[in-house]
PDB file of C-alpha atoms (C1' of nucleotides) in Angstrom:
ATOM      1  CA  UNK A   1     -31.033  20.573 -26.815  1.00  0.00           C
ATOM      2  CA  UNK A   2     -30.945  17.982 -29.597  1.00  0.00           C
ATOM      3  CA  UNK A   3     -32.778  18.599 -32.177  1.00  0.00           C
ATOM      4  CA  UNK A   4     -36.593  19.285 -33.504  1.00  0.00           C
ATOM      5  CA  UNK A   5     -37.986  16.733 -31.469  1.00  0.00           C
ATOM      6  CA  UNK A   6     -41.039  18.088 -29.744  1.00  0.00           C
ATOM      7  CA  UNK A   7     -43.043  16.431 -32.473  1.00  0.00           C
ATOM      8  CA  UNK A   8     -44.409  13.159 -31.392  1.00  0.00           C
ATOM      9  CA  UNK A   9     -45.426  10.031 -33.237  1.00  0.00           C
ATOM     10  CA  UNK A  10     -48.955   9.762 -34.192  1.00  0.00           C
ATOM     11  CA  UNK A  11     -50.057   7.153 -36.149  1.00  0.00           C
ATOM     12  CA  UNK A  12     -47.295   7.147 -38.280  1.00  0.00           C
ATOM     13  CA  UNK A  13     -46.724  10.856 -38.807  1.00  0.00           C
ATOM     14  CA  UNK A  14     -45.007  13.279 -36.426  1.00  0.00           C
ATOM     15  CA  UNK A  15     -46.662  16.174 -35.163  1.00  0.00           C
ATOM     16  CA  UNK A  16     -45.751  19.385 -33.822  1.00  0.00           C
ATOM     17  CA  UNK A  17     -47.592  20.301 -30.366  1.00  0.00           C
ATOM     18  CA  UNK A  18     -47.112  23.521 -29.086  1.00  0.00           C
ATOM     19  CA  UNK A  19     -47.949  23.365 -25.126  1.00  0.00           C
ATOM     20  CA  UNK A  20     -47.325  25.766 -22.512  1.00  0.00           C
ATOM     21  CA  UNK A  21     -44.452  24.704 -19.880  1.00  0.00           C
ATOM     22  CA  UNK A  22     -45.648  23.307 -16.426  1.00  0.00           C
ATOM     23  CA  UNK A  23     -49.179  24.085 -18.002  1.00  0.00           C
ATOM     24  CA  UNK A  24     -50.793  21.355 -15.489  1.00  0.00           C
ATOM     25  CA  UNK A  25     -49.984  23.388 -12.446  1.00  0.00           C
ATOM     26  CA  UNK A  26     -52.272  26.544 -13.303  1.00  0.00           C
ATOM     27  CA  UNK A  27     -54.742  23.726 -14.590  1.00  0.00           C
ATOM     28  CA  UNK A  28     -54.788  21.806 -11.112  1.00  0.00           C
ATOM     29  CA  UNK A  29     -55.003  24.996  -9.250  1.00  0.00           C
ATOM     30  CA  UNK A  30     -57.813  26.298 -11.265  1.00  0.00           C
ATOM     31  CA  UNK A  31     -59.753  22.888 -10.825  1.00  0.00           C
ATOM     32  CA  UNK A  32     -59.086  23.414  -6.908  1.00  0.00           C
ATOM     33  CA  UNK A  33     -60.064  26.679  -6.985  1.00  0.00           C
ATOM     34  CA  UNK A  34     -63.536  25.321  -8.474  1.00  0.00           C
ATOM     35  CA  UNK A  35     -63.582  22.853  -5.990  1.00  0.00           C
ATOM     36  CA  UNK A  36     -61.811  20.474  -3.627  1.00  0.00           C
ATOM     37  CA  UNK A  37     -60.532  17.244  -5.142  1.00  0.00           C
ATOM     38  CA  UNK A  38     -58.378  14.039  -4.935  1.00  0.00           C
ATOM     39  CA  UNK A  39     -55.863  13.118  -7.296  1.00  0.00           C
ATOM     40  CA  UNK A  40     -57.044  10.745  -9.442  1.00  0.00           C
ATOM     41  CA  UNK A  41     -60.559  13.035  -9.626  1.00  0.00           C
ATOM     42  CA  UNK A  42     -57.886  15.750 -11.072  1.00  0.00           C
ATOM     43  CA  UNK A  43     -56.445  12.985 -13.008  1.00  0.00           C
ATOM     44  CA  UNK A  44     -59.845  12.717 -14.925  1.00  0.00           C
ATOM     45  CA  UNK A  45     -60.707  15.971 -15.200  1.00  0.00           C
ATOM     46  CA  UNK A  46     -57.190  18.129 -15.981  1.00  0.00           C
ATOM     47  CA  UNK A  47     -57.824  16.813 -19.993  1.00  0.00           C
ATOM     48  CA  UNK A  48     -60.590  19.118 -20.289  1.00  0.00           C
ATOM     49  CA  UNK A  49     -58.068  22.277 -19.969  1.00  0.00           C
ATOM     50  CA  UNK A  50     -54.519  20.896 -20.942  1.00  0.00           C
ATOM     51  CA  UNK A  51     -55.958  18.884 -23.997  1.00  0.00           C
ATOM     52  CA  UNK A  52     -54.017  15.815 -23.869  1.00  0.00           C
ATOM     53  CA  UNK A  53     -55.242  12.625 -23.661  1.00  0.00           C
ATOM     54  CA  UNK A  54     -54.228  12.263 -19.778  1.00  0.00           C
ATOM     55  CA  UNK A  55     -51.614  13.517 -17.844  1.00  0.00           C
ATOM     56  CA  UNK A  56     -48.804  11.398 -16.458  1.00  0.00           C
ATOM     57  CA  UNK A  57     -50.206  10.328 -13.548  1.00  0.00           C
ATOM     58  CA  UNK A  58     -46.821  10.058 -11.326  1.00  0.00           C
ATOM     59  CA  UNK A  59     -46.211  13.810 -12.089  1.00  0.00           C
ATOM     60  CA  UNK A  60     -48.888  14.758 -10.568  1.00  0.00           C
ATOM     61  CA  UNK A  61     -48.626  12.934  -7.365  1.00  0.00           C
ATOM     62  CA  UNK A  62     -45.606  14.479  -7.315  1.00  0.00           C
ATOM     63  CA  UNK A  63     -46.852  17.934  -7.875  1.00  0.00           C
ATOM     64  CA  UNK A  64     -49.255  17.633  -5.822  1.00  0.00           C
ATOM     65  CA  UNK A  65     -46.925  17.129  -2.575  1.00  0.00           C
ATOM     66  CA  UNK A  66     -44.887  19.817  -4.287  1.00  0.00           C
ATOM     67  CA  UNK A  67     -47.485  21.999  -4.193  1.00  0.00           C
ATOM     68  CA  UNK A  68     -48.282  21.227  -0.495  1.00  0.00           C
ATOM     69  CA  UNK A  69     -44.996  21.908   0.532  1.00  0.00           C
ATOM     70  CA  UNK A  70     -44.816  25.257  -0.185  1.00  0.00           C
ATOM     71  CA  UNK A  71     -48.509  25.927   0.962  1.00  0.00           C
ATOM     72  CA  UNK A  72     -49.948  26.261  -2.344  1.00  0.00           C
ATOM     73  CA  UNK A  73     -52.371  23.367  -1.600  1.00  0.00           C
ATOM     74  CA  UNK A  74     -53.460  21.575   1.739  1.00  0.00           C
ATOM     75  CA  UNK A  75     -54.372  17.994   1.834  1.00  0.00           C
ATOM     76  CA  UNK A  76     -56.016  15.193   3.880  1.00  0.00           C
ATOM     77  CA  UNK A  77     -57.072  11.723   4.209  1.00  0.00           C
ATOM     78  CA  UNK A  78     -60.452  11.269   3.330  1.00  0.00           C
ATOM     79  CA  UNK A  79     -61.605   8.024   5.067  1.00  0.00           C
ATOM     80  CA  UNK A  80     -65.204   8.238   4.865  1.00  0.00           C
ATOM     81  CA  UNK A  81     -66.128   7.730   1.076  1.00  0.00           C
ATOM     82  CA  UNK A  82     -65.405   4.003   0.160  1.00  0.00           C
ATOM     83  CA  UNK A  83     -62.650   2.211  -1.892  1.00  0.00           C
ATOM     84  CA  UNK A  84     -59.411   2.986  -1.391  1.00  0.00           C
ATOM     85  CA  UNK A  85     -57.725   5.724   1.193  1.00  0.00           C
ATOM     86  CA  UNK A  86     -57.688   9.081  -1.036  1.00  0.00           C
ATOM     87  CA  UNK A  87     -55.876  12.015  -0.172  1.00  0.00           C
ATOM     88  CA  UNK A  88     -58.567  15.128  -0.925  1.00  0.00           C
ATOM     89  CA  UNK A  89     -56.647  18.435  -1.895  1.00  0.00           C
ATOM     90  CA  UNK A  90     -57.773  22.212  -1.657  1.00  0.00           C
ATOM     91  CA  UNK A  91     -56.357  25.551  -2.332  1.00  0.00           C
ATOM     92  CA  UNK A  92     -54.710  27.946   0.148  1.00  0.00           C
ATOM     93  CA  UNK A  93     -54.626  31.890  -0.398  1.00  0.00           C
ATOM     94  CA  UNK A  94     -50.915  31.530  -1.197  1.00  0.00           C
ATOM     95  CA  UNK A  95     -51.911  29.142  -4.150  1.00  0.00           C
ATOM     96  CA  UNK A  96     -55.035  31.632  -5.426  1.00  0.00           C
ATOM     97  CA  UNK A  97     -51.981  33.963  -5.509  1.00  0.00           C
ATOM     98  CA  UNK A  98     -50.262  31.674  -7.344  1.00  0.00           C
ATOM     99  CA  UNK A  99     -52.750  30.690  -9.735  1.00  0.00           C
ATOM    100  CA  UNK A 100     -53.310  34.368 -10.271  1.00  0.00           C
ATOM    101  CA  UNK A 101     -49.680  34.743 -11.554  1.00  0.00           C
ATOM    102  CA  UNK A 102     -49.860  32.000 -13.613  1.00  0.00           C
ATOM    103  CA  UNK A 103     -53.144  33.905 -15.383  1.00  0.00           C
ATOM    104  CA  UNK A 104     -51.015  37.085 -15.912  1.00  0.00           C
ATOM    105  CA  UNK A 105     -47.983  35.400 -17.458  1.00  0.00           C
ATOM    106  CA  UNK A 106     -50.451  33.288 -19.256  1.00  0.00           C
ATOM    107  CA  UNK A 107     -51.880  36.610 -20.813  1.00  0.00           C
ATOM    108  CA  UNK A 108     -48.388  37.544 -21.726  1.00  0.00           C
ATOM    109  CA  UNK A 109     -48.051  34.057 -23.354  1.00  0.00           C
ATOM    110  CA  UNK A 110     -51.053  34.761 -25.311  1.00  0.00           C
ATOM    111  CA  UNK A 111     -49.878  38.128 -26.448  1.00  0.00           C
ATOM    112  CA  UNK A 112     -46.498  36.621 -27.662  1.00  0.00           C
ATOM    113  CA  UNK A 113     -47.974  34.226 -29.372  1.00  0.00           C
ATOM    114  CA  UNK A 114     -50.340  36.434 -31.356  1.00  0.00           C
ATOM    115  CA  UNK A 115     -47.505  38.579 -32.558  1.00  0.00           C
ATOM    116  CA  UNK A 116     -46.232  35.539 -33.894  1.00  0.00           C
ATOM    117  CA  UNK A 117     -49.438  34.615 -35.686  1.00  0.00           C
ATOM    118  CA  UNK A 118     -50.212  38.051 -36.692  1.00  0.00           C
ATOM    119  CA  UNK A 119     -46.363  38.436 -37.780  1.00  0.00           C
ATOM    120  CA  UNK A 120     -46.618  34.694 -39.799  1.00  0.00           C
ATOM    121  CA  UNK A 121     -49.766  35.871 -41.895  1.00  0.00           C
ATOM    122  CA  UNK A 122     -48.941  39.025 -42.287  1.00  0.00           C
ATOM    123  CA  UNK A 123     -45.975  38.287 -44.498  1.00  0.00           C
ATOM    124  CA  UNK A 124     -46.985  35.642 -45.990  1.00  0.00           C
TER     125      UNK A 124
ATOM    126  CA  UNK B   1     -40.227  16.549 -11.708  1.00  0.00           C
ATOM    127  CA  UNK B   2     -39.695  18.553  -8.303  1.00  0.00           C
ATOM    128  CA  UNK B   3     -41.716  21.191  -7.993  1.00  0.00           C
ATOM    129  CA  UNK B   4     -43.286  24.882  -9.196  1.00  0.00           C
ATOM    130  CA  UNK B   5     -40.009  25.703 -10.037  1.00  0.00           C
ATOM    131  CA  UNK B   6     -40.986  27.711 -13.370  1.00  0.00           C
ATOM    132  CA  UNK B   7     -40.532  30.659 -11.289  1.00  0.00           C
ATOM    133  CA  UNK B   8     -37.743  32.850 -11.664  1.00  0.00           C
ATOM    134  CA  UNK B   9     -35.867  34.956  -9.548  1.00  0.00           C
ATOM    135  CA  UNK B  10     -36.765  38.458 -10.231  1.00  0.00           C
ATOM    136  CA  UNK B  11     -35.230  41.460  -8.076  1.00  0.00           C
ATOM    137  CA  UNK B  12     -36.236  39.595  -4.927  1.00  0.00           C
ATOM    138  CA  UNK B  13     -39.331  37.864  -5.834  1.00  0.00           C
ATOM    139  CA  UNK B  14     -40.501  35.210  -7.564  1.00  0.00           C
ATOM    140  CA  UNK B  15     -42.204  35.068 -11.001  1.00  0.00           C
ATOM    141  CA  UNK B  16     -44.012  32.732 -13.319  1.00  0.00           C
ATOM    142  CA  UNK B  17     -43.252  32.689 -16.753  1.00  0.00           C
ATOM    143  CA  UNK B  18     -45.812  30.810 -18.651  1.00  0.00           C
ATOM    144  CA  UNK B  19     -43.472  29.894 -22.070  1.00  0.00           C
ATOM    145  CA  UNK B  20     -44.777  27.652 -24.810  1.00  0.00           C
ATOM    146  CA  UNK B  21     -42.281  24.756 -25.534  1.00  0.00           C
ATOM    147  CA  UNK B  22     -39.277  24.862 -27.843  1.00  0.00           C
ATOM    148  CA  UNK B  23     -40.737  28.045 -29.166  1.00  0.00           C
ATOM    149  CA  UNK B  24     -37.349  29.031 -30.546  1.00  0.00           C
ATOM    150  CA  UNK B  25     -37.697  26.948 -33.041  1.00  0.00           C
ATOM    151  CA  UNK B  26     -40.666  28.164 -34.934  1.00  0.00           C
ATOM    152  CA  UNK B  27     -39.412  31.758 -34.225  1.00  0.00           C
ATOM    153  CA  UNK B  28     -36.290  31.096 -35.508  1.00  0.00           C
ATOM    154  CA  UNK B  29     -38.361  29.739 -38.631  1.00  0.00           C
ATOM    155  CA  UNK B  30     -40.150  32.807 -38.925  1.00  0.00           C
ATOM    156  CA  UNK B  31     -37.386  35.184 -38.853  1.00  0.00           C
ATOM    157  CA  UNK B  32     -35.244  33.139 -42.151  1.00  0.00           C
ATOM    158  CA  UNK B  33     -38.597  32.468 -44.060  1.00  0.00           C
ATOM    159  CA  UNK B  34     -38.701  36.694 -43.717  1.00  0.00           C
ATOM    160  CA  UNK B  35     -34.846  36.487 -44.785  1.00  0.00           C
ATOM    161  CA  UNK B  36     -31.695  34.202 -44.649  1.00  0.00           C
ATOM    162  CA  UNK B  37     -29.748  35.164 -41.887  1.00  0.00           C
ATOM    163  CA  UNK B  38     -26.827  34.313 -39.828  1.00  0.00           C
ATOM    164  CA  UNK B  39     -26.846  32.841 -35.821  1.00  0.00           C
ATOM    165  CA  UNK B  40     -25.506  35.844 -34.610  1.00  0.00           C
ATOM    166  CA  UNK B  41     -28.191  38.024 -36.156  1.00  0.00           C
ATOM    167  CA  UNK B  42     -30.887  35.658 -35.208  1.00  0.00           C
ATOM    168  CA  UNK B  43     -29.866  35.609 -31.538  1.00  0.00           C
ATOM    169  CA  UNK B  44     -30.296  39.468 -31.934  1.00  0.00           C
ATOM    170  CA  UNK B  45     -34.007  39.708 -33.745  1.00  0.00           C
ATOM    171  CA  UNK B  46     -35.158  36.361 -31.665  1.00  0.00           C
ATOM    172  CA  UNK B  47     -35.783  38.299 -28.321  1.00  0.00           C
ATOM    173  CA  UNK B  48     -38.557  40.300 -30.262  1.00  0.00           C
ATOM    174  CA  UNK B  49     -40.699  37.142 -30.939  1.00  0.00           C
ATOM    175  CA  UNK B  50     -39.863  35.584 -28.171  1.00  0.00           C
ATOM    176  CA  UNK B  51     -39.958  38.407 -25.368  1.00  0.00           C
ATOM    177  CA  UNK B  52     -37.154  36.913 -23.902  1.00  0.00           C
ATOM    178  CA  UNK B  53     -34.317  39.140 -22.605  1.00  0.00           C
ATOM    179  CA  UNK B  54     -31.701  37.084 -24.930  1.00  0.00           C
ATOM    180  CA  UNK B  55     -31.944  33.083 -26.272  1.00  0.00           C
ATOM    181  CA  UNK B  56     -29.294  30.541 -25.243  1.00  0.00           C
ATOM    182  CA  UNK B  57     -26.573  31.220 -28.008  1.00  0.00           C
ATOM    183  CA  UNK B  58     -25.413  27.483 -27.127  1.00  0.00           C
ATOM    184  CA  UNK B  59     -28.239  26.163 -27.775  1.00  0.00           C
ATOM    185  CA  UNK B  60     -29.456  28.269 -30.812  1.00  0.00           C
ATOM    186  CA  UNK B  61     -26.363  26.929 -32.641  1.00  0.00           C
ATOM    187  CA  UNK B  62     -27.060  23.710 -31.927  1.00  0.00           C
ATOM    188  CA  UNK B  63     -30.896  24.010 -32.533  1.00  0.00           C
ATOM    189  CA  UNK B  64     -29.423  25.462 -36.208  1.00  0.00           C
ATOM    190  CA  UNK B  65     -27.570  22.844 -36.513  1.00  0.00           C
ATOM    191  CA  UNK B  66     -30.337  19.847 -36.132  1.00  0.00           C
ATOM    192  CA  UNK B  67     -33.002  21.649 -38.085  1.00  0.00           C
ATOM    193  CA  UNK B  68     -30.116  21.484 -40.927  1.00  0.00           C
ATOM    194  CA  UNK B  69     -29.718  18.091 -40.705  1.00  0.00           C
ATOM    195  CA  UNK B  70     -33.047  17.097 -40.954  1.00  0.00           C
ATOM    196  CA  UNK B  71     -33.775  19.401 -44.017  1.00  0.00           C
ATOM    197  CA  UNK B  72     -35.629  22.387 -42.347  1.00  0.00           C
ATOM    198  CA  UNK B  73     -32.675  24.574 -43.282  1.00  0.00           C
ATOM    199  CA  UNK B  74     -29.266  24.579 -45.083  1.00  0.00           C
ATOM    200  CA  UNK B  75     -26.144  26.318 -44.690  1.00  0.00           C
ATOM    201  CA  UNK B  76     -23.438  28.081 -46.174  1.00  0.00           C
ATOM    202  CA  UNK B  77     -20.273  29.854 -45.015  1.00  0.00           C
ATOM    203  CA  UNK B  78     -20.712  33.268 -46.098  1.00  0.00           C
ATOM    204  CA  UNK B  79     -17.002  34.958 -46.821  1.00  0.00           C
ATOM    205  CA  UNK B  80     -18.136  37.969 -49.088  1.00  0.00           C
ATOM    206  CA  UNK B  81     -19.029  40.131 -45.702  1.00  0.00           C
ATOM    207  CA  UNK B  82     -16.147  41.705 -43.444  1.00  0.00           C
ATOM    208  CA  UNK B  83     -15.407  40.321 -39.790  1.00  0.00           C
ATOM    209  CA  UNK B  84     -15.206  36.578 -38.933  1.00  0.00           C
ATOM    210  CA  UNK B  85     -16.776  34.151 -40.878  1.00  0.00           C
ATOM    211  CA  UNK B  86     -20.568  33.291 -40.544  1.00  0.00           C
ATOM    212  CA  UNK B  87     -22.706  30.892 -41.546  1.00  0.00           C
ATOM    213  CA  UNK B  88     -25.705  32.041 -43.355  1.00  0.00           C
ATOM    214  CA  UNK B  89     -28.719  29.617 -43.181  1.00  0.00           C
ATOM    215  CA  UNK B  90     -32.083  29.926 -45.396  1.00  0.00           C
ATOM    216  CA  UNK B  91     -35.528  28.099 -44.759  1.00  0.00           C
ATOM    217  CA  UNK B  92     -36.207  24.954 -47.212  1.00  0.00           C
ATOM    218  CA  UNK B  93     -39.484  23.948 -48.416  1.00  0.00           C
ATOM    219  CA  UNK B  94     -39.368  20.990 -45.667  1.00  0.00           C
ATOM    220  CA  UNK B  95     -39.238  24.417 -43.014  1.00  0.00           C
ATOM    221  CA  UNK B  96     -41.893  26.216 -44.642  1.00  0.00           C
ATOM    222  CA  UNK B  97     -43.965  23.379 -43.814  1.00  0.00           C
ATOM    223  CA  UNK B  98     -42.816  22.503 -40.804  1.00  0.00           C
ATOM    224  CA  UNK B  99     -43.032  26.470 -39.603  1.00  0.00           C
ATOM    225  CA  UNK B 100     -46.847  25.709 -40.914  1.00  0.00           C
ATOM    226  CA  UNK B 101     -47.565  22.986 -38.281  1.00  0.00           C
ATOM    227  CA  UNK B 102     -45.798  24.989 -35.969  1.00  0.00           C
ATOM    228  CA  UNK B 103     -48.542  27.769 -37.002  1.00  0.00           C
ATOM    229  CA  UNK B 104     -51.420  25.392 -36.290  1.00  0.00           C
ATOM    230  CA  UNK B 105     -50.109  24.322 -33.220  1.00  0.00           C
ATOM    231  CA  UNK B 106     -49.900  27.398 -31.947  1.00  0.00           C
ATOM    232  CA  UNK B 107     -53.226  28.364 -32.525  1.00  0.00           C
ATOM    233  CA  UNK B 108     -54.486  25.086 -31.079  1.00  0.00           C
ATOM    234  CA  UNK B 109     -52.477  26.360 -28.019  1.00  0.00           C
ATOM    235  CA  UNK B 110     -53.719  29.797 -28.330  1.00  0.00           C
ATOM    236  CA  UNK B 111     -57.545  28.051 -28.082  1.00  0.00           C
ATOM    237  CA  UNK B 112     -56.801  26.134 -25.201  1.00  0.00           C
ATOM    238  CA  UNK B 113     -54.852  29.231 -23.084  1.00  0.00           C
ATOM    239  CA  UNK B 114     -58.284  30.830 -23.960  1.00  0.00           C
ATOM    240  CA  UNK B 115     -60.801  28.650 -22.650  1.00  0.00           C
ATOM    241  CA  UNK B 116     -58.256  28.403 -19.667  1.00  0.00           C
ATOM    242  CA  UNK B 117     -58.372  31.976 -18.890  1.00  0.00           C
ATOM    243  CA  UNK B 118     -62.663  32.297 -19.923  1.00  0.00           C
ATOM    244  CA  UNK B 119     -63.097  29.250 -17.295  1.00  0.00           C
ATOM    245  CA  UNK B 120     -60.625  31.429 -14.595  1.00  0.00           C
ATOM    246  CA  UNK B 121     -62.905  34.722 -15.282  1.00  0.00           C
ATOM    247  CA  UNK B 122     -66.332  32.772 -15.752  1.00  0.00           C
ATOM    248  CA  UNK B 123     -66.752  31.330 -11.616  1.00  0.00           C
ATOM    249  CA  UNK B 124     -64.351  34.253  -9.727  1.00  0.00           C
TER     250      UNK B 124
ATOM    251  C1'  DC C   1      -1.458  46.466 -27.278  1.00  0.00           C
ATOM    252  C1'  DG C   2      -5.672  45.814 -24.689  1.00  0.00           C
ATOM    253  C1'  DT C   3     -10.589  46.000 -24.898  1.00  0.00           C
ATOM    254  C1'  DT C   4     -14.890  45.430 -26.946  1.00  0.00           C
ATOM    255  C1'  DA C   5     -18.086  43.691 -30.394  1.00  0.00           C
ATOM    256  C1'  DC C   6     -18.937  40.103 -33.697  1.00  0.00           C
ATOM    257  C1'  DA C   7     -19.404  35.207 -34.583  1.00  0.00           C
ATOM    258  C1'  DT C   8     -19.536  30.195 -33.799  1.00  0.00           C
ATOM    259  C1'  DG C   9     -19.197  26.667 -31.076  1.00  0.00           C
ATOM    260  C1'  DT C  10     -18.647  22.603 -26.873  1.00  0.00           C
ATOM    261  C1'  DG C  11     -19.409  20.820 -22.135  1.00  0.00           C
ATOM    262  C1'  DT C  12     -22.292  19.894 -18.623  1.00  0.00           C
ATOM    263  C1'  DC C  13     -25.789  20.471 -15.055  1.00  0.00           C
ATOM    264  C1'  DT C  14     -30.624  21.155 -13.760  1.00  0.00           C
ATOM    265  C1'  DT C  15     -35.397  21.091 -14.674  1.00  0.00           C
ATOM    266  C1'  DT C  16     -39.249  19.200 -16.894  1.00  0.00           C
ATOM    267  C1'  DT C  17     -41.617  15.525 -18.985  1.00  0.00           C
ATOM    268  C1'  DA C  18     -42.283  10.576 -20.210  1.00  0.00           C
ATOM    269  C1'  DC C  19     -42.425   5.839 -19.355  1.00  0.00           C
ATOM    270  C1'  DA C  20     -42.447   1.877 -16.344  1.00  0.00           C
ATOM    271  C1'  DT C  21     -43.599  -0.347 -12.304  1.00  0.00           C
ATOM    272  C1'  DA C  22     -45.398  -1.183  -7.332  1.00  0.00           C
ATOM    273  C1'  DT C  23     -49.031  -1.448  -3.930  1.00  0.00           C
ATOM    274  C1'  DA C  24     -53.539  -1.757  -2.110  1.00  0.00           C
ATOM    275  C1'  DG C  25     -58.937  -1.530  -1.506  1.00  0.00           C
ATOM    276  C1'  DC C  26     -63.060  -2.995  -3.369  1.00  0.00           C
ATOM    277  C1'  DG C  27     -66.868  -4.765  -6.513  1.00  0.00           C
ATOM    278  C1'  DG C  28     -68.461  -8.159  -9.752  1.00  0.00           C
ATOM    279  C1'  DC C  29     -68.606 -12.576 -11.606  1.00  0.00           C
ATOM    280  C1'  DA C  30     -67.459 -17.302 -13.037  1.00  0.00           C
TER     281       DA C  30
ATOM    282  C1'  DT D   1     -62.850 -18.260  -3.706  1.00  0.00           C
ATOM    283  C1'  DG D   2     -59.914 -16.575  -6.997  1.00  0.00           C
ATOM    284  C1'  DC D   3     -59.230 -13.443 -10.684  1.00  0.00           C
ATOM    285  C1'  DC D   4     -60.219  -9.152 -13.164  1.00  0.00           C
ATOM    286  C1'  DG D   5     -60.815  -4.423 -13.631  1.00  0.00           C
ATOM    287  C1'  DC D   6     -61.396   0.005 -11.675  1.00  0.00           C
ATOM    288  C1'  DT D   7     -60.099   3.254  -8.156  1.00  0.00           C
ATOM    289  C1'  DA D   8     -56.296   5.448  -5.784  1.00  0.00           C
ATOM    290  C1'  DT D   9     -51.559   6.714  -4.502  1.00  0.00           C
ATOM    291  C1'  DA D  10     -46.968   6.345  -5.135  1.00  0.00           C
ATOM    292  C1'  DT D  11     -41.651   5.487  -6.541  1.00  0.00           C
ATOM    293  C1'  DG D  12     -37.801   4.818  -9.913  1.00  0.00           C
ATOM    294  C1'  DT D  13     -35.586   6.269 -13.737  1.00  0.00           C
ATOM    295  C1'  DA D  14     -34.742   7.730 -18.627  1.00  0.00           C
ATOM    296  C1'  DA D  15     -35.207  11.190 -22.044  1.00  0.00           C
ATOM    297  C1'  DA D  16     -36.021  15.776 -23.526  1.00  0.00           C
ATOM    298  C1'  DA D  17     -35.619  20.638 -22.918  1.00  0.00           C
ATOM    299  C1'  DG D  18     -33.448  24.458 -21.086  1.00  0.00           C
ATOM    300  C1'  DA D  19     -29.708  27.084 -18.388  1.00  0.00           C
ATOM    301  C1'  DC D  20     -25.168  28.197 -17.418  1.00  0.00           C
ATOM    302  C1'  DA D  21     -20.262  28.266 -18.177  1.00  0.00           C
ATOM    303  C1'  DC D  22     -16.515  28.411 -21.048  1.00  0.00           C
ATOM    304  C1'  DA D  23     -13.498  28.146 -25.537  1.00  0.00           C
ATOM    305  C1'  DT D  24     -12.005  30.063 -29.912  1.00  0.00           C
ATOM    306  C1'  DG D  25     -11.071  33.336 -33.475  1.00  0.00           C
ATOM    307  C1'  DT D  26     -11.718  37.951 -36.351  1.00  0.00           C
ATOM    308  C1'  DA D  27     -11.746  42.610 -36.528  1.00  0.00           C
ATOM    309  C1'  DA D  28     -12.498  47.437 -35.179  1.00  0.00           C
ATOM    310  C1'  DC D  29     -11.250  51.185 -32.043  1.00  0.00           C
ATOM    311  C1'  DG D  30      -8.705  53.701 -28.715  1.00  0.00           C
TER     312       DG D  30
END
DNA sequence: CGTTACATGTGTCTTTTACATATAGCGGCA
DNA sequence: TGCCGCTATATGTAAAAGACACATGTAACG
């Protein structure tokens, strides 16, 4: 650890954002959960729950395979839509389990963090 | 990145621990804008913020250490008490308002956990 | 005198995230 | 036809964050 750095430049300023570790992989498995999907489909779409402005695309490919190796997810080619070869991903049981973890430590999280809050405005 | 490796070994199984990022760092803010404090005592009242079992002591002296130099907190070696020395660090005006983004962050992070966990109940 | 608790620190490896680049299909349009 | 932009998947690598191991010294207690 070096220092106070998880504030990143924005437009001049730094700023201070707060996100929950390996957040994307409980966001990918919910959107799988909803419904099957290809990566760059997830690409578009995993904004709406982690709020950034997009998620790094190579670490997702990468998670993705991840995923599939330990039968969280199962993938295959999808030839017959056009344009270019996409690999369409759904969930296995193993990964609902997973992704139903991820929801109870992301309770947890929540309760943690409203201590905090509660704890900062209390005393204020 | 290599995998869903956020899981922990946990008496034989595995866990996921959904942590917000560098959280230490506003908890540590928390605890000196309550009072000044030493390392040592921090690394004792941190666990109850951050549910943790114990923080990295390594890496809370260093995290001390950068906040100081960048003017969220300042130092002092503090001889008056018995036992070996220790350095006694308060929160400057610069870490009262960098705790405060840390604050709004949060909640921001708080809002998005919860829409995350509404969409997981919502379509079950 | 040895052990334990207090107290502060460095070194270094692994994991996670960020940034850069490569490759290829296909549609539109000048 | 040749180029551009969008779709789609992927690798390489650097930086940031976190985990683990170890070093050093004081002081209290038996």
């Amino acid at each position: 650890m070096r220092g106070p750095r998880a504030r990143r430049h924005h437009g001049g300023h730094w700023r201070v954002f707060a996100r929950v570790e390996r957040f994307t992989e409980p966001a990918l498995l919910l959107l799988l959960r909803e419904r099957p999907a290809h990566g760059y489909d997830l690409l578009e779409r995993l904004p709406e729950l982690t709020g950034e402005q997009r998620v790094e695309m190579g670490n997702l490919y990468r998670l993705l395979r991840a995923l599939e190796e330990e039968g969280f997810v199962t993938s295959e080619w999808d030839a017959t839509s056009p344009g270019p070869a996409k690999r369409r991903y759904a969930i296995t049981p193993a990964g609902l389990k997973l992704l139903e973890q991820w929801v109870e430590a992301l309770r947890r999280s929540q309760e943690r963090t409203d201590r905090f809050l509660r704890r900062y405005e209390e005393r204020r």
